[in-house]
mmCIF file of C-alpha atoms in Angstrom:
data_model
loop_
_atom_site.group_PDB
_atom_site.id
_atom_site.type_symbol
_atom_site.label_atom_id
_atom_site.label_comp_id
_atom_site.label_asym_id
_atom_site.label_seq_id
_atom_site.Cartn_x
_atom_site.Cartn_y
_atom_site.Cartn_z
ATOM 1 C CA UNK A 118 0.000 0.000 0.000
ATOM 2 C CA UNK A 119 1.659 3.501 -0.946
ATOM 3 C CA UNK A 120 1.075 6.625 0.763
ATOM 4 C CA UNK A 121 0.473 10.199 -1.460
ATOM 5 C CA UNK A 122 2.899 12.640 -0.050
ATOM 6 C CA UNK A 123 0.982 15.569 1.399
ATOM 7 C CA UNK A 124 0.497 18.178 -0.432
ATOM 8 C CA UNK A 125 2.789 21.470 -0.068
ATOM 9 C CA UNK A 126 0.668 24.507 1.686
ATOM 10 C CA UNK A 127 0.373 27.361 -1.030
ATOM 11 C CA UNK A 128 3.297 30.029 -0.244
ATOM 12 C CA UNK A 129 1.732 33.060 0.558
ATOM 13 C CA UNK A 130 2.411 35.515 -1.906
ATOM 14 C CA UNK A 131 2.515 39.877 -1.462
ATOM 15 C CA UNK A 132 3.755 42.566 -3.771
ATOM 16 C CA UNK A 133 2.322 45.845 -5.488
ATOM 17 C CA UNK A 134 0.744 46.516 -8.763
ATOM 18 C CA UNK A 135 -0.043 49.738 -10.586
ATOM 19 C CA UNK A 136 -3.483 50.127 -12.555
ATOM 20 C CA UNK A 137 -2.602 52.833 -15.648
ATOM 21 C CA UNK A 138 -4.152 54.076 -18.527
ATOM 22 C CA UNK A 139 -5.128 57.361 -20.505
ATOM 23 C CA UNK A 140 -7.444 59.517 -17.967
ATOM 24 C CA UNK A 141 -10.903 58.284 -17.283
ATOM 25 C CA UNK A 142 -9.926 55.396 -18.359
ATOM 26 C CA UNK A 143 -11.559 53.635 -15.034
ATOM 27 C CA UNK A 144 -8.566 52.951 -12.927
ATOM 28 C CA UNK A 145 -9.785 54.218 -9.537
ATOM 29 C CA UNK A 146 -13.561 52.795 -10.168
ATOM 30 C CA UNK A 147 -11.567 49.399 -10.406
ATOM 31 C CA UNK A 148 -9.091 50.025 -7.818
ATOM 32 C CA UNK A 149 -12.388 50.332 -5.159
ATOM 33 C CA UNK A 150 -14.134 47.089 -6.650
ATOM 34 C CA UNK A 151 -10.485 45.360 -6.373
ATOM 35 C CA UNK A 152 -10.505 45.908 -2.609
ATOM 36 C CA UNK A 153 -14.013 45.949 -2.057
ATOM 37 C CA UNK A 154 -14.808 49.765 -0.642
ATOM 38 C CA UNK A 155 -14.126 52.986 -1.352
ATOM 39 C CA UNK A 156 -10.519 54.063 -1.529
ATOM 40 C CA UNK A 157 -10.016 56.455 -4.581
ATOM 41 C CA UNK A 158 -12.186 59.656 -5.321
ATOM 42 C CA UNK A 159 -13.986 58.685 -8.499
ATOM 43 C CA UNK A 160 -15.390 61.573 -10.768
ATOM 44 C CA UNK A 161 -16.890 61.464 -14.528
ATOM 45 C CA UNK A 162 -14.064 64.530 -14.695
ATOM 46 C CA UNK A 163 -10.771 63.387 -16.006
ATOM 47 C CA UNK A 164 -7.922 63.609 -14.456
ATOM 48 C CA UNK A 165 -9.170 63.780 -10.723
ATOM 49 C CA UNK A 166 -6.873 61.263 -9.055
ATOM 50 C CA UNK A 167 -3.618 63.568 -7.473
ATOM 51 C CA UNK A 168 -2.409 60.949 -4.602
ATOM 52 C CA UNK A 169 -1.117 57.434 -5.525
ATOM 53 C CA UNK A 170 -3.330 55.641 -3.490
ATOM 54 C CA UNK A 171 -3.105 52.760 -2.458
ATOM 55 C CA UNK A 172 -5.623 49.712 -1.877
ATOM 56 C CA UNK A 173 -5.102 46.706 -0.203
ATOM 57 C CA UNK A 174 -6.863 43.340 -1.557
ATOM 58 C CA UNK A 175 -7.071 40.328 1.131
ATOM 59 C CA UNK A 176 -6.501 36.956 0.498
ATOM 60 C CA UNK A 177 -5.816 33.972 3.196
ATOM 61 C CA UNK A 178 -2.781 32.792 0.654
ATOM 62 C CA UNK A 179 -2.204 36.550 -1.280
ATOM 63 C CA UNK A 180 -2.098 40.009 0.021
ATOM 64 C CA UNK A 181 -1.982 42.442 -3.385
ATOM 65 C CA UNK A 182 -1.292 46.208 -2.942
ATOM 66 C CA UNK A 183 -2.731 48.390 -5.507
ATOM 67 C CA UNK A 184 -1.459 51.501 -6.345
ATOM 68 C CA UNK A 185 -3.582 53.803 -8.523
ATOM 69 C CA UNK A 186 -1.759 56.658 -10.147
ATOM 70 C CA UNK A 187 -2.962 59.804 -12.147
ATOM 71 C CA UNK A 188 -3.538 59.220 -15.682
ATOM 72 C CA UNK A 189 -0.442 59.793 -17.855
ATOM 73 C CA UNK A 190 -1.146 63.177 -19.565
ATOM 74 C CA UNK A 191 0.192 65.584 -21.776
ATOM 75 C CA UNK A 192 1.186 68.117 -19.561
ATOM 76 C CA UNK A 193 0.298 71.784 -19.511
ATOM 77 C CA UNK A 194 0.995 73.200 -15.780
ATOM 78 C CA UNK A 195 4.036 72.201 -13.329
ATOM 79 C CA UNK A 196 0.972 70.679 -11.443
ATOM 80 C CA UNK A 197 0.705 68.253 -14.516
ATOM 81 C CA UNK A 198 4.993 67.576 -14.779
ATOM 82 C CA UNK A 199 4.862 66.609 -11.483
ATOM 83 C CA UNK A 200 1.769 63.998 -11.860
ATOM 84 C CA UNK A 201 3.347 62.371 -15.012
ATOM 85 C CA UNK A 202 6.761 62.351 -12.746
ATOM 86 C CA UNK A 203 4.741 60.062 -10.375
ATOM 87 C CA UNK A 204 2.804 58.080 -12.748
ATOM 88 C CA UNK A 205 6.816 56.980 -13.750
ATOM 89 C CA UNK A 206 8.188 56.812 -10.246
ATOM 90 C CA UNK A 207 5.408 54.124 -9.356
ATOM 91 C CA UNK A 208 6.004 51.865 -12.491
ATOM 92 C CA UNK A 209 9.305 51.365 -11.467
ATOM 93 C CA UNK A 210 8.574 50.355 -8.293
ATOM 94 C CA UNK A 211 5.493 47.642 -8.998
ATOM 95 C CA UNK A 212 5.753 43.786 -9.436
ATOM 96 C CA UNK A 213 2.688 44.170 -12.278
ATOM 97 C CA UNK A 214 1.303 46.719 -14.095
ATOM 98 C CA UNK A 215 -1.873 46.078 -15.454
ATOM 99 C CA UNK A 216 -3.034 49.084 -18.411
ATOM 100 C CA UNK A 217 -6.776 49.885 -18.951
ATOM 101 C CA UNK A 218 -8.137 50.201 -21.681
ATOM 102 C CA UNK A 219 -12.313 51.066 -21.972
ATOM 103 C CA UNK A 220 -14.019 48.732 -23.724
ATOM 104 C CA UNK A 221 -16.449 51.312 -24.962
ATOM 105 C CA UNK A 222 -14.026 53.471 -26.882
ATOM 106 C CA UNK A 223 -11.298 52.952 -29.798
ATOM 107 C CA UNK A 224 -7.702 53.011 -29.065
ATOM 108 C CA UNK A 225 -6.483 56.262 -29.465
ATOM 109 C CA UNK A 226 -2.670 58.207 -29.333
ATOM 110 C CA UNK A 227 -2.883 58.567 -25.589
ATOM 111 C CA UNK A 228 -3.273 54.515 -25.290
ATOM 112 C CA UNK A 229 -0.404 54.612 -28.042
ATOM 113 C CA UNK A 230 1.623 56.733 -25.826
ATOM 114 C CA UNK A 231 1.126 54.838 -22.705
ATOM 115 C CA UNK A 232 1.767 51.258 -24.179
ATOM 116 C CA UNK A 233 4.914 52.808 -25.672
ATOM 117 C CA UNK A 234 6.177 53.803 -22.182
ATOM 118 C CA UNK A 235 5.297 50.765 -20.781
ATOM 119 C CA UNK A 236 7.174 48.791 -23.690
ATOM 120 C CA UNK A 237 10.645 50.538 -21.985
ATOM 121 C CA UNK A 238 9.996 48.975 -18.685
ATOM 122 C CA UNK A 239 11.612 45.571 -19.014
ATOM 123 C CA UNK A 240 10.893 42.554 -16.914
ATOM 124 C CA UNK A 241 7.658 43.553 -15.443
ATOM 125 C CA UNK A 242 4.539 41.730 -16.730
ATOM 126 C CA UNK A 243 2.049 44.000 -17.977
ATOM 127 C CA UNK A 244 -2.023 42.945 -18.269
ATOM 128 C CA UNK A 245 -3.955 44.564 -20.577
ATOM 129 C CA UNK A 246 -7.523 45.121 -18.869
ATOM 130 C CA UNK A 247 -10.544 46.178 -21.201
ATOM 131 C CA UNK A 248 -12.602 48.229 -18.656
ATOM 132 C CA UNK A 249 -16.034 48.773 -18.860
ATOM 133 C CA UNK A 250 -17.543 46.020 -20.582
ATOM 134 C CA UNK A 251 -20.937 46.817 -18.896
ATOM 135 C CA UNK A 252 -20.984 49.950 -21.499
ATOM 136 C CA UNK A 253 -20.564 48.044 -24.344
ATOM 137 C CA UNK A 254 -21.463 44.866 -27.058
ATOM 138 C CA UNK A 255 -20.195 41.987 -27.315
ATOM 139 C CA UNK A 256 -19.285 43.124 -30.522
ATOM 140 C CA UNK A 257 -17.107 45.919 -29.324
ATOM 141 C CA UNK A 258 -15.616 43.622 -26.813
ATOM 142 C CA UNK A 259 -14.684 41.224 -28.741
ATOM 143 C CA UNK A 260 -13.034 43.926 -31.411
ATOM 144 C CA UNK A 261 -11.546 45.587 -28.423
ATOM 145 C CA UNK A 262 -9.654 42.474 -27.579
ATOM 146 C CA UNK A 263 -8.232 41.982 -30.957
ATOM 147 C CA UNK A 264 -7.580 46.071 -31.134
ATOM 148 C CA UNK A 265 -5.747 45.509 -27.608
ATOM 149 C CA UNK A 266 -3.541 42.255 -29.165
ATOM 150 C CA UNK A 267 -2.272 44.440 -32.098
ATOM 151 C CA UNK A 268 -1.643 46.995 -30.334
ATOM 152 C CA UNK A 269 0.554 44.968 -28.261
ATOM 153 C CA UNK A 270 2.325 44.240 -31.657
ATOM 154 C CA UNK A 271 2.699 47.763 -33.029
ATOM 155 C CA UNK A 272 4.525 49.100 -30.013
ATOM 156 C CA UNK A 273 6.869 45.722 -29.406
ATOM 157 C CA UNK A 274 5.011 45.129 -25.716
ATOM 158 C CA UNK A 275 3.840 41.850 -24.720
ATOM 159 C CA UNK A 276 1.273 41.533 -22.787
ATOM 160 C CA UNK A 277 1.510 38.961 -19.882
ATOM 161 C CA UNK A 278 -2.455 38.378 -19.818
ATOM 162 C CA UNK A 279 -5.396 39.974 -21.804
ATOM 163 C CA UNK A 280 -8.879 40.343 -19.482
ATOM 164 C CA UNK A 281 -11.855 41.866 -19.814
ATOM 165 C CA UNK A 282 -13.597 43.248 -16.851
ATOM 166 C CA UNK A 283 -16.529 45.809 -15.377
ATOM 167 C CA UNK A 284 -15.944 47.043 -12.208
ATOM 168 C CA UNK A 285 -19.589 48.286 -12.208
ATOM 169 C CA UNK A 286 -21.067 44.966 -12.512
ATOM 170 C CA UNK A 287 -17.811 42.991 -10.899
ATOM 171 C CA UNK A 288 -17.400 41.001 -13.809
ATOM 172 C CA UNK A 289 -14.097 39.420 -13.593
ATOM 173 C CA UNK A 290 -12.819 41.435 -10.789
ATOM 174 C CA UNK A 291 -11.368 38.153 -9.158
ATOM 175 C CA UNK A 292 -10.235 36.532 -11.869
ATOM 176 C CA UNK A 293 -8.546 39.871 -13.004
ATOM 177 C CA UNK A 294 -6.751 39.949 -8.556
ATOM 178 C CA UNK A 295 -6.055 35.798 -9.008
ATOM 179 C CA UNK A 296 -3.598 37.224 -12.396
ATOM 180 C CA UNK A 297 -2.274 39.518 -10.505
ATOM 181 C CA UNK A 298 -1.322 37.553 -7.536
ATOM 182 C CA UNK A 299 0.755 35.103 -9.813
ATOM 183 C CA UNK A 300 3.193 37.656 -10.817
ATOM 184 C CA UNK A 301 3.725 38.446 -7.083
ATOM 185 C CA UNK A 302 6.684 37.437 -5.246
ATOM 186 C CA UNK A 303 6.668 35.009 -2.115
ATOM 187 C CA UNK A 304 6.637 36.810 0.820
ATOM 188 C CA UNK A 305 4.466 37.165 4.275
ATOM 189 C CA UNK A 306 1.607 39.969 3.712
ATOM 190 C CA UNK A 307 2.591 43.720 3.765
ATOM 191 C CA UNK A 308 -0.172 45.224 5.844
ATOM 192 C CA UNK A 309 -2.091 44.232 8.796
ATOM 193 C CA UNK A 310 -5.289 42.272 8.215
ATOM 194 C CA UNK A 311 -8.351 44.517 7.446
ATOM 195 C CA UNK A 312 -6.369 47.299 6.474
ATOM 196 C CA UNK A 313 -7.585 48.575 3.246
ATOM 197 C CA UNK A 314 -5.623 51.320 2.721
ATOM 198 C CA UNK A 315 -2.088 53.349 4.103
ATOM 199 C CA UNK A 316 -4.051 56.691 2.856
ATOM 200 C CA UNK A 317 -3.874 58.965 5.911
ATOM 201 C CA UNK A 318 -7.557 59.531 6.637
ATOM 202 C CA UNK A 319 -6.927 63.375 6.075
ATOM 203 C CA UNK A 320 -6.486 62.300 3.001
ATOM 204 C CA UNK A 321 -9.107 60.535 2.170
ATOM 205 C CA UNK A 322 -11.143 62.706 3.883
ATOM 206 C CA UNK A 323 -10.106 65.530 1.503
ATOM 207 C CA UNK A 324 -10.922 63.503 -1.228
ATOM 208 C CA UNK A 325 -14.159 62.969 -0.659
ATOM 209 C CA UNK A 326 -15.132 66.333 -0.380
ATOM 210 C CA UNK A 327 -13.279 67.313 -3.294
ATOM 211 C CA UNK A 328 -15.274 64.473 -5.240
ATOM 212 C CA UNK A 329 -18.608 66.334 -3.862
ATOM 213 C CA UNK A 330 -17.520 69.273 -5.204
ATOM 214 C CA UNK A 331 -16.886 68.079 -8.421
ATOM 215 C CA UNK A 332 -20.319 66.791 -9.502
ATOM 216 C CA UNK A 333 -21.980 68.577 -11.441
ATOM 217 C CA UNK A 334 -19.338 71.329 -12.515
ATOM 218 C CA UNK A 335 -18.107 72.590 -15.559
ATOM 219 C CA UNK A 336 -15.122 71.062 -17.530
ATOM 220 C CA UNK A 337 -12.552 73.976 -16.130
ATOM 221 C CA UNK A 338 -12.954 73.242 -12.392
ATOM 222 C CA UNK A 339 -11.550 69.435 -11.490
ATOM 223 C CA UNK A 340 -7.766 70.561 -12.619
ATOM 224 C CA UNK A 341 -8.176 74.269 -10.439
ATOM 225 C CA UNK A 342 -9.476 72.896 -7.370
ATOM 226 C CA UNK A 343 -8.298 71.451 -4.326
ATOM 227 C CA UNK A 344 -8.439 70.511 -1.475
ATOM 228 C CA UNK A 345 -6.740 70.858 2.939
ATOM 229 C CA UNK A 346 -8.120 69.618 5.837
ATOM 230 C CA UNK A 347 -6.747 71.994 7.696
ATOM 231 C CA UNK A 348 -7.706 70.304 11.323
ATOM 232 C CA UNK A 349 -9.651 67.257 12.782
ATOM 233 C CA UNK A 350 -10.260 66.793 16.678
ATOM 234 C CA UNK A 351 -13.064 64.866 18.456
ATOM 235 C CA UNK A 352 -15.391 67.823 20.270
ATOM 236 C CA UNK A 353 -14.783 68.640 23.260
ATOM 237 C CA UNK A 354 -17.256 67.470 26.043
ATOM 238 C CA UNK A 355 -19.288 65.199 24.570
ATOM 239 C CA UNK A 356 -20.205 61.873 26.426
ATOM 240 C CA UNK A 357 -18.279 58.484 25.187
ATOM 241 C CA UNK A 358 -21.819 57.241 23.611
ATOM 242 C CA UNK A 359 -22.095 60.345 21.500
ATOM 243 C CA UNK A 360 -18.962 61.570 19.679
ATOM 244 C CA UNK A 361 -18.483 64.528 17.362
ATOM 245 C CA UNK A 362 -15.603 64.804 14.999
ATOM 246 C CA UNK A 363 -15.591 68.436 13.922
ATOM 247 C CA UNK A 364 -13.523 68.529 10.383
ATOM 248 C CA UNK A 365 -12.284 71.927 8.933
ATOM 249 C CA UNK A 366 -11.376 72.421 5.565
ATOM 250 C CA UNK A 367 -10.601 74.992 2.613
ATOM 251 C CA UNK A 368 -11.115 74.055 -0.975
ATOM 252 C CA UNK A 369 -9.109 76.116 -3.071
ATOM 253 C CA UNK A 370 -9.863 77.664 -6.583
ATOM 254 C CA UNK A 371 -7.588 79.672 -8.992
ATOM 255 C CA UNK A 372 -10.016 82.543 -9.712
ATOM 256 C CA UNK A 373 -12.918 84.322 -7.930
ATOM 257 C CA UNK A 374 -15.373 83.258 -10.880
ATOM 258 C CA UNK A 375 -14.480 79.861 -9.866
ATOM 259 C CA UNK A 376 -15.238 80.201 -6.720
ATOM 260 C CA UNK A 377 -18.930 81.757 -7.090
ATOM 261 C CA UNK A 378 -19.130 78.390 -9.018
ATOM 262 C CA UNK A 379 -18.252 76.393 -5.929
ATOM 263 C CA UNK A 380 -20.704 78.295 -3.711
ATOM 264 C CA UNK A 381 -23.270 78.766 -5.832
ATOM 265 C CA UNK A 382 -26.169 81.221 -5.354
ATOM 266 C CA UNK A 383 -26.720 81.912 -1.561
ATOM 267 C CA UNK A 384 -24.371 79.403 -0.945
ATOM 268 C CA UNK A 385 -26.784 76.640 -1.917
ATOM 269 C CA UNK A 386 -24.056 74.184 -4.206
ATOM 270 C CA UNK A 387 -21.523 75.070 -0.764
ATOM 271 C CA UNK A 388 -24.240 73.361 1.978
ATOM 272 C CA UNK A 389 -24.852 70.636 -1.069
ATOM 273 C CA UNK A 390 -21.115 69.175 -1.673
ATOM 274 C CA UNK A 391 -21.170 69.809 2.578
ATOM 275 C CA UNK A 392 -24.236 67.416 2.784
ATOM 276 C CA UNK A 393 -22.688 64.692 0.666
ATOM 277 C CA UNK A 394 -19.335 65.016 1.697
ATOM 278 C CA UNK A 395 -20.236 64.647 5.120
ATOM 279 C CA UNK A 396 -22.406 61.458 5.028
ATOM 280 C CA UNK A 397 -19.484 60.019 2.613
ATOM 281 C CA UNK A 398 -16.752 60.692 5.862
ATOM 282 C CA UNK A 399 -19.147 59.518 8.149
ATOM 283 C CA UNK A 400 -19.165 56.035 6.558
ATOM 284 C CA UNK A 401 -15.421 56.182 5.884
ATOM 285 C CA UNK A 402 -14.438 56.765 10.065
ATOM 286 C CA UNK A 403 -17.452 55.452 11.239
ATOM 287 C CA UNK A 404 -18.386 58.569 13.228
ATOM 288 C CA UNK A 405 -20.594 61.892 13.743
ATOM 289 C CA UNK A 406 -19.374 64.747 12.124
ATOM 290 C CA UNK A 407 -19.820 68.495 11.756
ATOM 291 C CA UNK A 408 -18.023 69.433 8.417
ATOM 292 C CA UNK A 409 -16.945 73.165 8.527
ATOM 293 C CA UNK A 410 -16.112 74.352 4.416
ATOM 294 C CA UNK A 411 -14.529 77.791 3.448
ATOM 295 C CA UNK A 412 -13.651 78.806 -0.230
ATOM 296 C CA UNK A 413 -10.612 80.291 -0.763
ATOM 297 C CA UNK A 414 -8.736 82.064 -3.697
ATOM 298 C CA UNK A 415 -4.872 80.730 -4.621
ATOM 299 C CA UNK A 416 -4.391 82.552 -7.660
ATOM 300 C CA UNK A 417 -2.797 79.834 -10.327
ATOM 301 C CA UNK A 418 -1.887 77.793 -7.640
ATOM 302 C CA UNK A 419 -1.074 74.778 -10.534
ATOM 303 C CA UNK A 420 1.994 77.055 -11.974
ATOM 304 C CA UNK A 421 3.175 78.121 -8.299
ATOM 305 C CA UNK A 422 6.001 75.829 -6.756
ATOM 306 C CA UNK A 423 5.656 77.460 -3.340
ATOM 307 C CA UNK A 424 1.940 77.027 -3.389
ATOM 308 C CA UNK A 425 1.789 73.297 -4.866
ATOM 309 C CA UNK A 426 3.886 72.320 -1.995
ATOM 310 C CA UNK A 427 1.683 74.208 0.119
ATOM 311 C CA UNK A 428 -1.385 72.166 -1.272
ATOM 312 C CA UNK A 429 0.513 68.776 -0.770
ATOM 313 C CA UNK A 430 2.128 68.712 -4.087
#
């Protein structure tokens, strides 16, 4: 009678990978159904992610640590040099990058630029992700896939893994973490268990009120505004059962026009992004809070070195 030798436990495997692509290209909406909440700002505005966030996907044999950057742009302000510079930075850095591509629109010269770049980084596998199947035929999928394939052809980049995905309707969203995970390196997990993201939650908090403020504005606004929490401290005096966090925090615009947009008449579209904003912290910490906004002028803050570092960048 033989014996089967027991099988060897999976090693556990951690490491990073970077989600890029053209802007709005749906990096951060995938980065959030990756990890299963909320950890990028997502806007119909491109170009709204500034921070490389990262997200944090669980697994009992995997832990994978996404890192979404701003889309790689042609840049026009010192704001925009130093996004690209980061977008670079982070590819160098990552054990996969996967590149999304929407499955709803044709390839165009910023997806030719991008898989260009990413044909000079050698060694790390690259995944081609169509994005947004939910908004489109089969048809276009399927011609998507092919367009994807040559593409990988014209610019001399191969592609470790083609997938198509929709974040929306989670369509592949685990197969498209289990392909990432194999091009991870053995190791013990990077983060502590729950932890979804290493955002501060100033951050985050600053994002999500700079998301509210972004609905429903015109095209100029996502690029001039941003965004400081400027201070966050439990209230004073309040019993254990019944906290108050009381958040203060300036949004800054480059002209006064602009910022008559962000109050709106009587203030009205001001106390709206407040509203939202607020309930969106309140599920991120988990707490009561009393949101305190001001509006403030940094004249062409994007072109300013001193004031970019002032604003975090």
């Amino acid at each position: 009678m033989t014996t089967r030798p027991a099988e060897q436990p999976q090693a556990h495997r951690s490491g990073f990978a970077c989600l890029v692509g053209r802007p709005n290209a749906g990096k951060s909406t995938l980065t959030n159904a990756l990890v299963g909440a909320k950890v990028a700002i997502m806007s119909e505005k491109p170009q709204t992610t500034r921070h490389t966030i990262r997200g944090i996907v669980h697994r009992p044999d995997a832990q994978l640590v996404l890192v979404d950057t701003p889309g790689l742009h042609k840049p026009r302000t010192l704001l925009g040099e130093r996004l690209n510079d980061l977008v670079r930075t982070t590819w160098a850095e990552v054990d996969v990058i996967g590149m999304c591509l929407p499955a709803d629109e044709k390839i165009g010269p910023g997806d030719r630029f991008i898989a260009r770049e990413l044909a000079r980084i050698q060694r790390t596998p690259k995944i081609a992700i169509v994005t947004k199947t939910d908004l489109a035929t089969k048809k276009q999928i399927a011609e998507q896939l092919i367009a994807v394939e040559q593409l990988g052809r014209e610019v001399d980049l191969e592609w470790a893994e083609i997938v198509p995905v929709s974040a929306v309707k989670h369509y592949q969203v685990d197969l498209l973490a289990d392909l990432m995970i194999k091009y991870l390196p053995e190791g013990p997990p990077l983060y502590p268990e729950g932890e979804l993201t290493d955002e501060p939650e100033q951050v985050m908090v600053a994002e999500l009120i700079r998301e509210a403020a972004l609905e429903g504005v015109r095209d100029e606004l996502p690029h001039s505004l941003a965004v400081v929490v400027e201070e966050m401290l439990p209230r004073e005096g309040r019993p254990a059962d019944r906290p108050l966090l009381d958040i203060h925090a300036n949004l800054f615009v480059e002209r006064p026009s602009q910022k008559a947009i962000v109050i709106g008449a009587g203030g009205q579209r001001l106390k709206e992004v407040g509203t939202k904003a607020r309930r969106q912290i309140e599920a991120l910490l988990g707490t009561p809070v009393y949101l305190d906004l001001h509006v403030k002028v940094a004249k062409d803050w994007q072109r300013d070195p001193k004031q970019l570092r002032r604003l975090g960048f």
